[in-house]
Coordinates of C-alpha atoms in Angstrom, one line a residue:
Chain A
M1 CA -5.2 8.1 -21.8
S2 CA -3.6 6.0 -19.1
T3 CA -1.2 8.3 -17.5
T4 CA 1.3 6.6 -15.3
I5 CA 2.6 8.7 -12.6
H6 CA 5.6 7.7 -10.6
T7 CA 6.9 9.7 -7.8
P8 CA 10.2 11.2 -8.4
A9 CA 13.5 9.5 -7.9
R10 CA 14.1 11.4 -4.6
S11 CA 11.3 9.7 -2.9
A12 CA 12.1 6.4 -4.5
G13 CA 15.5 6.7 -2.8
D14 CA 13.8 7.1 0.5
T15 CA 12.0 3.9 -0.1
A16 CA 15.2 1.9 -0.5
A17 CA 16.7 3.3 2.6
P18 CA 14.2 4.8 5.0
A19 CA 15.8 7.7 6.7
A20 CA 14.4 7.1 10.1
G21 CA 15.0 3.3 9.9
A22 CA 12.7 2.8 12.8
R23 CA 9.7 2.5 10.4
R24 CA 10.8 -0.7 8.7
R25 CA 9.4 -3.3 11.0
S26 CA 8.7 -6.9 10.9
A27 CA 5.1 -7.9 10.1
P28 CA 2.9 -8.4 13.1
A29 CA 1.5 -11.8 14.1
P30 CA -1.8 -12.7 12.4
I31 CA -5.0 -12.1 14.4
P32 CA -6.1 -15.4 16.0
F33 CA -9.6 -16.5 15.3
S34 CA -10.4 -16.7 19.0
R35 CA -9.7 -13.0 19.3
I36 CA -12.2 -12.2 16.6
V37 CA -14.7 -14.4 18.4
G38 CA -14.1 -12.4 21.6
V39 CA -14.4 -9.1 19.9
E40 CA -17.6 -10.0 18.0
L41 CA -19.1 -11.3 21.3
Q42 CA -18.3 -7.9 22.9
K43 CA -20.0 -6.1 20.0
M44 CA -23.2 -8.1 20.5
F45 CA -23.6 -6.6 24.0
D46 CA -22.0 -3.2 24.0
T47 CA -24.8 -1.3 22.3
R48 CA -28.0 -0.3 23.9
A49 CA -30.0 -2.4 21.4
G50 CA -27.7 -5.4 21.9
F51 CA -27.8 -5.1 25.7
W52 CA -31.6 -4.9 25.9
L53 CA -32.1 -7.7 23.4
C54 CA -30.0 -10.0 25.6
A55 CA -31.5 -8.6 28.8
S56 CA -34.9 -9.4 27.3
I57 CA -34.1 -13.1 27.5
A58 CA -33.9 -12.9 31.3
I59 CA -36.9 -10.5 31.5
V60 CA -39.1 -12.7 29.4
A61 CA -38.0 -15.8 31.2
V62 CA -39.0 -14.3 34.6
L63 CA -42.4 -13.1 33.1
A64 CA -43.0 -16.6 31.8
Q65 CA -42.4 -18.1 35.3
V66 CA -44.8 -15.6 36.9
A67 CA -47.4 -16.4 34.3
I68 CA -47.3 -20.1 34.8
T69 CA -47.4 -19.7 38.6
A70 CA -50.3 -17.2 38.4
F71 CA -52.5 -18.8 35.7
G72 CA -51.3 -22.4 35.3
P73 CA -53.4 -25.2 36.8
D74 CA -51.6 -27.4 39.4
S75 CA -50.9 -30.0 36.8
M76 CA -48.7 -27.5 35.0
I77 CA -46.6 -26.8 38.0
T78 CA -43.8 -29.1 36.9
F79 CA -40.1 -28.4 36.5
E80 CA -40.5 -29.3 32.8
T81 CA -43.1 -26.7 32.2
Y82 CA -41.0 -24.0 33.9
A83 CA -37.8 -25.0 32.2
T84 CA -39.3 -25.1 28.7
A85 CA -41.6 -22.1 29.1
M86 CA -38.9 -20.0 27.4
G87 CA -39.0 -22.0 24.2
A88 CA -41.5 -19.9 22.4
P89 CA -40.0 -16.4 23.2
L90 CA -36.5 -17.6 22.6
Q91 CA -37.6 -18.8 19.2
I92 CA -38.1 -15.1 18.4
I93 CA -35.4 -13.4 20.4
L94 CA -32.5 -15.7 19.5
P95 CA -32.9 -15.3 15.7
L96 CA -33.2 -11.5 16.2
I97 CA -29.9 -11.5 18.1
A98 CA -28.3 -13.5 15.3
I99 CA -29.7 -11.3 12.6
L100 CA -28.6 -8.1 14.2
S101 CA -25.1 -9.3 15.0
V102 CA -24.6 -9.6 11.2
T103 CA -26.7 -6.8 9.8
S104 CA -25.6 -4.1 12.1
E105 CA -22.3 -4.0 10.3
W106 CA -24.3 -2.7 7.3
S107 CA -27.2 -0.8 8.8
Q108 CA -24.9 0.9 11.3
R109 CA -22.0 1.0 8.8
S110 CA -19.6 -0.3 11.4
G111 CA -18.5 -2.8 8.7
L112 CA -16.1 -0.3 7.3
A113 CA -14.0 -0.4 10.5
T114 CA -14.6 -4.1 11.0
F115 CA -13.5 -5.3 7.6
T116 CA -10.5 -3.0 7.4
L117 CA -9.3 -4.4 10.7
V118 CA -10.1 -7.9 9.6
P119 CA -10.1 -8.1 5.8
S120 CA -11.1 -11.8 5.8
R121 CA -14.8 -11.4 5.7
G122 CA -15.4 -15.2 6.1
K123 CA -13.5 -15.1 9.4
V124 CA -15.6 -12.3 10.7
I125 CA -18.8 -14.0 9.7
A126 CA -17.7 -17.4 11.1
A127 CA -16.8 -15.7 14.4
K128 CA -20.3 -14.1 14.5
G129 CA -21.8 -17.5 13.8
V130 CA -19.8 -19.1 16.7
D131 CA -20.9 -16.2 19.0
A132 CA -24.6 -16.5 18.0
L133 CA -24.5 -20.3 18.9
L134 CA -22.7 -19.5 22.1
V135 CA -25.3 -16.9 23.1
G136 CA -28.0 -19.3 22.1
I137 CA -26.7 -22.1 24.3
A138 CA -26.0 -19.7 27.2
A139 CA -29.6 -18.4 26.8
S140 CA -31.0 -21.9 26.9
A141 CA -29.0 -22.7 30.0
L142 CA -30.1 -19.4 31.6
A143 CA -33.7 -20.3 30.7
I144 CA -33.4 -23.6 32.5
G145 CA -31.7 -22.0 35.5
I146 CA -34.4 -19.3 35.8
G147 CA -36.9 -22.1 35.3
A148 CA -35.5 -24.0 38.3
L149 CA -35.8 -20.9 40.4
G150 CA -39.3 -20.2 39.1
Y151 CA -40.3 -23.8 39.9
L152 CA -38.9 -23.5 43.4
V153 CA -40.9 -20.4 44.1
G154 CA -44.0 -21.5 42.1
S155 CA -44.2 -24.9 43.8
T156 CA -43.8 -23.3 47.2
I157 CA -46.5 -20.8 46.5
T158 CA -49.0 -23.3 45.1
G159 CA -48.0 -26.1 47.5
V160 CA -47.5 -28.6 44.8
E161 CA -45.2 -31.5 45.7
R162 CA -41.8 -30.9 44.1
S163 CA -40.1 -33.3 41.7
W164 CA -37.1 -32.4 39.7
E165 CA -37.9 -34.5 36.7
L166 CA -36.7 -33.2 33.4
S167 CA -36.1 -35.3 30.3
V168 CA -32.5 -34.7 29.2
T169 CA -33.3 -35.9 25.7
S170 CA -36.3 -33.7 25.1
T171 CA -34.4 -30.7 26.6
L172 CA -31.5 -31.2 24.3
L173 CA -33.9 -31.6 21.3
T174 CA -35.6 -28.4 22.3
I175 CA -32.3 -26.6 22.4
L176 CA -31.4 -28.1 19.0
A177 CA -34.7 -26.7 17.6
L178 CA -33.8 -23.3 19.0
M179 CA -30.4 -23.4 17.5
L180 CA -32.0 -24.2 14.1
S181 CA -34.2 -21.1 14.5
L182 CA -31.2 -19.0 15.5
S183 CA -29.2 -20.3 12.5
M184 CA -32.1 -19.4 10.2
G185 CA -32.0 -15.9 11.5
F186 CA -28.2 -15.8 11.0
V187 CA -28.4 -17.0 7.5
L188 CA -31.1 -14.5 6.6
G189 CA -29.0 -11.8 8.1
L190 CA -26.1 -12.8 5.9
L191 CA -28.2 -13.1 2.9
F192 CA -30.0 -9.7 3.2
R193 CA -27.4 -7.7 5.0
S194 CA -30.2 -5.4 6.1
S195 CA -31.9 -5.6 9.5
P196 CA -35.5 -4.9 8.3
G197 CA -35.2 -7.3 5.4
A198 CA -33.8 -10.1 7.4
I199 CA -36.3 -9.7 10.3
V200 CA -39.3 -9.6 7.9
G201 CA -37.7 -12.6 6.2
Y202 CA -37.5 -14.5 9.4
F203 CA -41.1 -13.8 10.3
V204 CA -42.2 -14.9 6.9
Y205 CA -40.2 -18.1 7.4
A206 CA -41.4 -18.7 11.0
M207 CA -45.1 -17.5 10.8
L208 CA -46.3 -17.4 7.2
L209 CA -44.6 -20.4 5.6
P210 CA -45.8 -23.0 8.0
A211 CA -49.4 -22.0 7.3
L212 CA -48.8 -22.0 3.6
F213 CA -47.0 -25.3 3.6
G214 CA -49.7 -26.8 5.9
T215 CA -52.4 -25.7 3.5
L216 CA -50.6 -27.1 0.6
A217 CA -49.9 -30.4 2.3
G218 CA -53.6 -30.6 3.2
F219 CA -54.7 -30.5 -0.4
Q220 CA -51.8 -32.1 -2.2
Q221 CA -50.8 -35.6 -1.0
W222 CA -47.5 -35.5 -2.9
F223 CA -46.5 -32.4 -0.9
A224 CA -47.6 -34.0 2.4
D225 CA -45.2 -36.8 1.7
L226 CA -42.4 -34.5 0.7
Q227 CA -42.9 -31.9 3.4
P228 CA -40.8 -33.5 6.2
W229 CA -37.9 -33.6 3.8
V230 CA -38.0 -30.1 2.5
D231 CA -39.7 -28.0 5.2
L232 CA -37.2 -27.2 8.0
N233 CA -39.9 -25.6 10.1
Y234 CA -41.8 -28.8 10.0
S235 CA -38.9 -31.1 10.7
A236 CA -37.6 -28.8 13.5
T237 CA -41.0 -28.5 15.2
M238 CA -41.0 -32.3 15.4
L239 CA -38.1 -32.0 17.8
Y240 CA -40.3 -30.4 20.4
D241 CA -42.6 -33.4 20.6
N242 CA -40.7 -36.6 19.8
V243 CA -37.3 -38.1 19.4
P244 CA -36.5 -38.5 15.7
D245 CA -35.7 -41.9 14.3
T246 CA -33.1 -42.4 11.6
E247 CA -35.5 -41.2 8.9
G248 CA -36.4 -38.2 11.1
W249 CA -32.7 -37.2 11.4
L250 CA -32.3 -37.7 7.6
Q251 CA -35.3 -35.4 7.0
L252 CA -33.9 -32.9 9.4
A253 CA -30.5 -33.0 7.6
T254 CA -32.0 -32.5 4.2
S255 CA -34.4 -29.7 5.1
A256 CA -31.6 -28.0 7.0
G257 CA -29.4 -28.3 4.0
I258 CA -32.0 -26.6 1.8
W259 CA -32.9 -23.9 4.3
L260 CA -29.6 -23.2 6.0
G261 CA -26.8 -24.8 3.9
I262 CA -27.6 -23.4 0.5
P263 CA -28.5 -19.8 1.7
L264 CA -25.3 -19.8 3.8
L265 CA -23.2 -20.7 0.7
V266 CA -25.0 -18.1 -1.4
G267 CA -24.7 -15.4 1.3
A268 CA -21.0 -16.1 1.9
W269 CA -20.4 -15.9 -1.9
L270 CA -22.3 -12.7 -2.2
L271 CA -20.5 -11.2 0.8
R272 CA -17.1 -12.0 -0.7
R273 CA -18.0 -10.1 -3.9
S274 CA -19.9 -7.3 -2.3
E275 CA -18.7 -3.8 -1.6
I276 CA -18.6 -2.6 2.0
K277 CA -20.1 0.9 2.0
Chain B
M1 CA 4.5 2.6 0.9
I2 CA 1.4 2.3 -1.3
T3 CA 1.7 1.1 -4.9
I4 CA -1.2 1.4 -7.2
D5 CA -0.9 -0.1 -10.7
S6 CA -3.5 0.3 -13.5
L7 CA -6.3 0.1 -11.1
T8 CA -9.7 0.1 -12.8
K9 CA -13.2 -0.2 -11.4
R10 CA -16.3 -0.4 -13.5
Y11 CA -20.0 -0.2 -12.5
G12 CA -21.8 -1.4 -15.5
D13 CA -21.0 1.2 -18.2
V14 CA -19.6 3.7 -15.8
T15 CA -15.8 3.6 -15.2
A16 CA -15.4 5.1 -11.8
V17 CA -11.6 4.4 -11.7
D18 CA -9.8 4.2 -15.0
A19 CA -6.3 2.7 -15.1
V20 CA -5.0 4.7 -12.1
S21 CA -1.4 4.2 -11.2
F22 CA 0.7 6.1 -8.6
T23 CA 2.9 5.5 -5.6
A24 CA 2.7 7.0 -2.2
A25 CA 6.2 6.9 -0.8
P26 CA 7.4 6.6 2.9
G27 CA 8.4 9.8 4.6
R28 CA 6.1 11.8 2.4
V29 CA 2.5 13.1 2.4
T30 CA 0.8 12.2 -0.8
G31 CA -2.2 14.4 -1.6
F32 CA -4.9 12.8 -3.7
L33 CA -6.8 15.7 -5.2
G34 CA -9.9 15.7 -7.3
P35 CA -13.4 17.1 -7.4
N36 CA -16.3 15.2 -5.8
G37 CA -17.1 12.0 -7.6
A38 CA -13.7 11.9 -9.4
G39 CA -12.9 8.4 -8.0
K40 CA -10.8 9.3 -5.0
S41 CA -12.9 7.4 -2.4
T42 CA -13.4 4.4 -4.7
T43 CA -9.7 4.2 -5.2
M44 CA -9.1 4.3 -1.5
R45 CA -11.8 1.7 -0.8
I46 CA -10.1 -0.6 -3.3
V47 CA -6.8 -0.1 -1.7
T48 CA -8.2 -1.1 1.7
G49 CA -10.0 -4.1 0.3
L50 CA -13.5 -2.9 0.8
T51 CA -14.3 -2.7 -2.9
P52 CA -13.1 -5.4 -5.3
A53 CA -11.2 -4.0 -8.3
T54 CA -12.2 -4.8 -11.8
A55 CA -8.6 -4.8 -12.9
G56 CA -5.2 -3.8 -11.7
T57 CA -3.5 -4.1 -8.3
A58 CA -3.2 -2.0 -5.2
R59 CA -0.5 -2.9 -2.7
V60 CA 0.2 -1.6 0.7
L61 CA 3.7 -2.4 2.2
G62 CA 4.2 -4.8 -0.7
R63 CA 1.1 -6.9 -0.1
D64 CA -2.6 -6.9 -1.0
F65 CA -4.5 -5.4 1.9
A66 CA -6.3 -8.6 2.5
D67 CA -3.0 -10.4 3.0
L68 CA -1.8 -8.1 5.8
P69 CA -1.7 -10.3 8.9
N70 CA -3.0 -7.6 11.2
P71 CA -3.9 -4.6 9.0
G72 CA -4.6 -2.2 11.9
R73 CA -0.9 -2.5 13.1
E74 CA 0.4 -1.6 9.7
V75 CA -2.2 0.6 8.0
G76 CA -4.3 3.2 9.7
V77 CA -7.5 3.8 7.7
L78 CA -10.1 6.6 8.0
L79 CA -12.5 6.5 5.1
D80 CA -15.7 7.8 6.6
A81 CA -15.8 9.2 10.1
S82 CA -19.6 8.7 10.3
A83 CA -19.4 5.0 9.6
Q84 CA -19.5 3.9 13.2
H85 CA -22.2 2.2 15.2
A86 CA -24.1 5.3 16.5
G87 CA -25.0 3.5 19.7
R88 CA -21.4 2.9 20.8
T89 CA -19.3 5.4 22.8
G90 CA -16.1 6.7 21.3
R91 CA -14.1 4.9 24.0
E92 CA -15.9 1.6 23.2
I93 CA -15.0 2.0 19.5
L94 CA -11.4 2.5 20.3
R95 CA -11.5 -0.5 22.7
I96 CA -12.9 -2.7 20.0
A97 CA -10.2 -1.6 17.6
A98 CA -7.4 -2.1 20.2
R99 CA -8.7 -5.5 21.2
T100 CA -8.9 -6.6 17.5
M101 CA -5.3 -5.6 17.0
G102 CA -4.2 -7.2 20.3
L103 CA -3.2 -3.9 21.9
P104 CA -3.3 -3.1 25.6
T105 CA -6.3 -0.9 26.6
A106 CA -3.8 1.8 27.7
R107 CA -3.5 2.7 24.1
V108 CA -7.1 3.8 24.1
D109 CA -6.5 6.5 26.7
A110 CA -3.3 7.5 25.0
M111 CA -5.1 8.0 21.7
L112 CA -8.0 9.9 23.3
E113 CA -5.5 12.3 24.7
L114 CA -3.6 12.6 21.4
V115 CA -6.8 13.7 19.5
S116 CA -8.0 15.9 22.4
L117 CA -11.2 14.0 23.2
T118 CA -12.0 14.5 26.9
P119 CA -13.0 11.5 29.1
G120 CA -16.5 12.9 29.2
E121 CA -16.7 13.1 25.4
A122 CA -15.2 9.7 25.1
D123 CA -18.0 8.2 27.1
R124 CA -20.7 9.8 25.0
R125 CA -22.4 7.9 22.2
V126 CA -21.1 8.6 18.7
R127 CA -24.7 9.6 17.7
D128 CA -24.1 12.7 19.8
Y129 CA -20.8 13.6 18.3
S130 CA -20.2 16.5 15.9
L131 CA -18.5 15.8 12.6
G132 CA -15.3 17.3 14.0
M133 CA -15.4 14.9 17.0
R134 CA -16.0 12.0 14.7
Q135 CA -13.0 12.9 12.6
R136 CA -10.9 13.1 15.7
L137 CA -12.2 9.7 16.9
G138 CA -11.5 8.3 13.4
I139 CA -7.9 9.6 13.4
A140 CA -7.5 8.1 16.9
A141 CA -8.7 4.7 15.6
A142 CA -6.4 5.0 12.6
L143 CA -3.4 5.8 14.8
I144 CA -4.0 3.4 17.6
G145 CA -2.1 0.5 16.1
D146 CA 1.0 2.7 15.5
P147 CA 0.9 2.0 11.8
E148 CA 3.5 2.7 9.1
V149 CA 0.9 3.9 6.6
L150 CA -2.1 6.2 6.9
I151 CA -5.0 6.3 4.4
L152 CA -7.4 9.1 5.1
D153 CA -10.3 10.2 3.0
E154 CA -11.1 13.9 3.4
P155 CA -9.9 13.9 7.0
A156 CA -10.2 17.7 7.3
N157 CA -13.9 17.7 6.8
G158 CA -15.7 19.1 9.8
L159 CA -12.6 20.2 11.6
D160 CA -12.3 23.8 12.7
P161 CA -9.3 25.9 11.5
A162 CA -7.4 25.0 14.7
G163 CA -8.3 21.3 14.2
I164 CA -7.1 21.4 10.6
R165 CA -3.8 23.0 11.7
W166 CA -3.5 20.3 14.4
M167 CA -4.1 17.6 11.9
R168 CA -1.5 19.0 9.4
D169 CA 1.1 19.0 12.1
L170 CA 0.2 15.5 13.1
L171 CA 0.5 14.1 9.6
R172 CA 3.7 16.1 9.0
G173 CA 5.2 14.5 12.1
F174 CA 4.0 11.1 11.0
A175 CA 5.6 11.4 7.6
D176 CA 8.8 12.9 9.0
N177 CA 9.1 9.8 11.1
G178 CA 9.2 7.7 7.9
G179 CA 5.5 7.0 7.7
T180 CA 3.5 7.0 4.4
V181 CA 0.5 9.3 4.3
L182 CA -2.1 9.2 1.5
L183 CA -4.9 11.7 2.0
S184 CA -7.6 12.9 -0.3
S185 CA -9.2 16.3 -0.6
H186 CA -11.3 18.2 -3.1
L187 CA -9.7 21.4 -2.0
L188 CA -6.5 22.5 -3.7
H189 CA -5.3 24.8 -1.0
E190 CA -5.7 22.1 1.6
I191 CA -3.5 19.7 -0.3
E192 CA -1.1 22.6 -1.0
A193 CA -0.7 23.2 2.7
I194 CA 0.3 19.7 3.6
A195 CA 1.3 17.4 0.7
D196 CA 4.8 16.7 -0.6
D197 CA 3.5 14.9 -3.6
I198 CA 0.3 15.5 -5.4
V199 CA -1.8 13.2 -7.6
V200 CA -4.7 14.8 -9.4
I201 CA -7.7 12.7 -10.5
G202 CA -10.6 13.7 -12.6
N203 CA -13.4 11.5 -14.0
G204 CA -11.6 8.4 -12.8
R205 CA -8.3 9.2 -14.5
I206 CA -5.0 10.6 -13.2
V207 CA -4.5 13.9 -15.0
A208 CA -1.4 15.1 -13.2
G209 CA 1.1 14.0 -10.6
G210 CA 4.5 14.9 -9.2
T211 CA 6.0 16.8 -6.3
K212 CA 4.2 19.9 -5.0
D213 CA 7.1 22.1 -6.3
E214 CA 6.8 20.6 -9.8
L215 CA 3.1 21.1 -10.0
L216 CA 2.6 24.4 -8.2
G217 CA 6.0 26.2 -8.3
G218 CA 8.5 26.7 -11.0
R219 CA 6.1 28.6 -13.1
G220 CA 8.4 31.7 -13.2
T221 CA 8.0 35.1 -11.8
L222 CA 5.6 38.0 -12.1
V223 CA 7.1 41.4 -12.1
R224 CA 5.1 44.6 -12.3
A225 CA 6.5 48.0 -13.1
D226 CA 5.0 51.3 -14.3
D227 CA 6.4 50.6 -17.8
P228 CA 5.8 46.9 -18.5
A229 CA 7.0 47.0 -22.1
G230 CA 10.2 48.7 -21.1
L231 CA 10.7 46.2 -18.3
A232 CA 10.1 43.3 -20.7
A233 CA 12.7 44.7 -23.1
A234 CA 15.2 45.0 -20.3
L235 CA 14.6 41.4 -19.2
E236 CA 15.0 40.2 -22.7
R237 CA 18.3 42.2 -23.1
A238 CA 19.5 40.3 -20.0
G239 CA 18.7 37.0 -21.8
L240 CA 15.6 36.3 -19.9
S241 CA 12.2 35.4 -21.3
A242 CA 9.5 38.0 -20.9
T243 CA 5.9 38.3 -21.8
V244 CA 3.6 41.2 -21.0
A245 CA 0.3 40.2 -19.7
D246 CA -2.3 42.3 -17.8
G247 CA 0.1 45.1 -17.2
A248 CA 2.7 42.9 -15.7
V249 CA 5.6 40.9 -17.0
L250 CA 5.9 37.1 -16.7
T251 CA 9.4 35.6 -16.9
E252 CA 10.8 32.2 -16.4
A253 CA 13.6 33.6 -14.2
D254 CA 13.3 33.2 -10.5
P255 CA 12.2 36.3 -8.5
A256 CA 15.7 37.2 -7.3
T257 CA 17.1 37.3 -10.8
A258 CA 14.1 39.1 -12.2
G259 CA 14.3 41.7 -9.4
R260 CA 18.0 42.3 -9.8
T261 CA 17.7 42.7 -13.5
A262 CA 14.9 45.2 -13.1
Y263 CA 16.9 47.1 -10.6
A264 CA 20.0 47.2 -12.8
A265 CA 17.8 48.5 -15.7
G266 CA 16.5 51.2 -13.4
F267 CA 12.9 50.1 -13.1
A268 CA 11.0 50.6 -9.9
V269 CA 9.4 47.2 -9.2
T270 CA 5.9 47.6 -7.8
E271 CA 5.2 43.9 -7.4
L272 CA 7.5 40.9 -7.5
R273 CA 6.4 37.4 -6.8
A274 CA 6.4 33.8 -8.0
A275 CA 3.8 33.4 -10.7
D276 CA 0.6 31.5 -9.8
G277 CA 0.9 27.8 -10.3
G278 CA -1.6 28.5 -12.9
G279 CA -1.4 25.2 -14.7
L280 CA -2.7 23.1 -11.9
E281 CA -5.2 25.5 -10.6
E282 CA -6.6 26.1 -14.1
M283 CA -6.8 22.4 -14.7
F284 CA -8.4 21.7 -11.4
L285 CA -11.0 24.4 -12.0
E286 CA -11.8 22.9 -15.4
L287 CA -12.2 19.5 -13.8
T288 CA -14.4 20.9 -11.1
A289 CA -16.5 22.9 -13.6
A290 CA -17.0 19.8 -15.7
S291 CA -18.6 17.9 -12.8
Q292 CA -20.4 20.9 -11.4
R293 CA -24.2 20.8 -11.5
D294 CA -24.9 24.5 -11.2
H295 CA -23.2 25.9 -14.2
L296 CA -22.3 29.5 -14.1
H297 CA -23.5 30.1 -17.6
G298 CA -27.0 31.1 -16.5
T299 CA -26.5 34.7 -17.8
E300 CA -26.2 33.4 -21.3
G301 CA -29.7 32.0 -21.0
N302 CA -31.0 35.2 -19.6
A303 CA -29.5 37.2 -22.5
A304 CA -31.1 35.0 -25.1

C-alpha cells in the first residue's frame, strides 16, 4: 500500500494565495562562512569544559615558567627555553581542543541544532578546522608571550644576563609541528565523532605508535628507510630539531597526506552520509 | 509549506518510512499522529536534512532543506528538546542560534519572554532544566528566526497542562498568521485539540489523512431513548438511516435533524450527541496495540 494523501482543495487554495500575504517573503541572504567561523569559535569557549581547556593553556604555561626558574640550571635560563617550554603540554592540549570542538556536536548532541541551522555539514566542519588552527596559533603566540614574561622574571631572580635570542625558523617549525598534532586530533575527531574514541585514538597515535614504529625500524631495515615517508610522528618530530631539506619537506608532505589527508577525506565522506542523532 | 513525496527510509531490512506522501499547508496546523516507533521522527529528521532518505523527496517552501540559504529564518525546528549541550545556559543557546541566523541579540530576550523563561532560568545551564523548560527553550530557538514553517516533534512532552494550553494558542496564532505548522504526537486527543489536518502513520506507512472534520467528525449522531427500536423506526420513516446498537440509535443525520425527528415522533431523547469518530480512534488503537510490548491478553494465558 502506498497511500498518497493530499490535503483538501481548501488548503491548497490557501497555498496559491496566502490569506495574510505577509508570510510570503523573499528568501533570506545565505549565511556567510565568516559568521559560521565566528559562531564555532564562540562555541569552543562558552562551555565550562571549553573554557577550562583553553584556560589550561595559560595555566600550564605559567607552571612551566615556574618550573624552569626553580629547577633549571643557569644554562637553561634562556629565552628559547622559556618560549618553547610550552611545546610538550600544547602537544596534548591543542589536539584535545580540536577533538572536542568536533565531537561535542555528537557527544553533547548539539549537532541537531547546529546542522539544522547550517545544513551544509562540510561548511561547519571547515569552520571548526579554521577555528582550531586559529586557536592553535593564538595559543602558540600566548606561550611565547608568557615565555617572555617568565624569562624576564626568571632571569631577574637567578641573575643570569639577559639576551633575547630566539631563532625565528625553529620557532616557526615548532609551531608547525604543533599544528600537525592539532590537525591529527581534529581528523580523529571527525573520523570517530565520539570524544572518548578520538582521545584514545590520539594517545595511541602520539604515545604508542612511535614506540611501535621505532621498534619495527630497529629490527627491519626496510622500514627504517621507509619510516620518514610514512610516519607523520617521525617526520613531525624532526621539525623540533632541525630545518628540513627538500627531501625532508617531501617526507613531511607524504606522511601528512597519509595520516591527515586520507582520514580527512574518509571522515568528511562518512559525515555526509551519516545520520545526526 | 511542506511537501513530502514517496519518502522512504530503509535500515537494512527494516523499512522505517515507507512511501510516505503528504502536504502540510500554510495557515494550517498539520498533526502527524502515530504510535511510538511508527516513523514520525524519522520522517521529520529526513525533512530537516539530518537523515538521508533512501528514496523520495521532502521539500520545505519548495526547496530541499539543505538548499535553504538560511534555514533558521525560514523553518523553525524542534526535534528533541534534550539535544543541547548540557553545559551551556539557555541564553547562550539562543545567542548562538541568533548569531548563526544573523539576528540582533535583542531577539534572544524577546524569545525568552515569549516562552516565559525568567532571566534567572535563562542563565542556568541546560543540564539543570526540567523537560518542560527545555521544551520552552526549544520552542524559543525554533521561533527566534521568525520562520514561515514550524516542524515540532512531540512538543507537548513535559509541559504541564497550562504549558500545553499556552503552546496550543501559540501554534494556533502562528498558523492563523499564515504559517505552516507540522507537529507530531502519539496522543490522539492532543492532535485533536490543535490540528486542522491530520496525517496518521503506522509502521512507516500513512494509513489515513485529511482534515480533522473528515477524520473525526461526520460519523453521524447517537440518539438514545427509552424505546430504541421505536425511535429507529421513527427515524427510518423520516427517511433517515438508523441502526440500534447498545441501547442507542446511530443515524447518519446530524444531531439537530435527529433530535427534531425524535421530538416530532414523540420520543423523549435521553442522550443526543455526535457519534464518536470511531473509525480513527479504532484504527489508532489497533495501530498502537500492534506495536505494544505489554499485550493485554495475559488473562488468556492464565485461563489455559
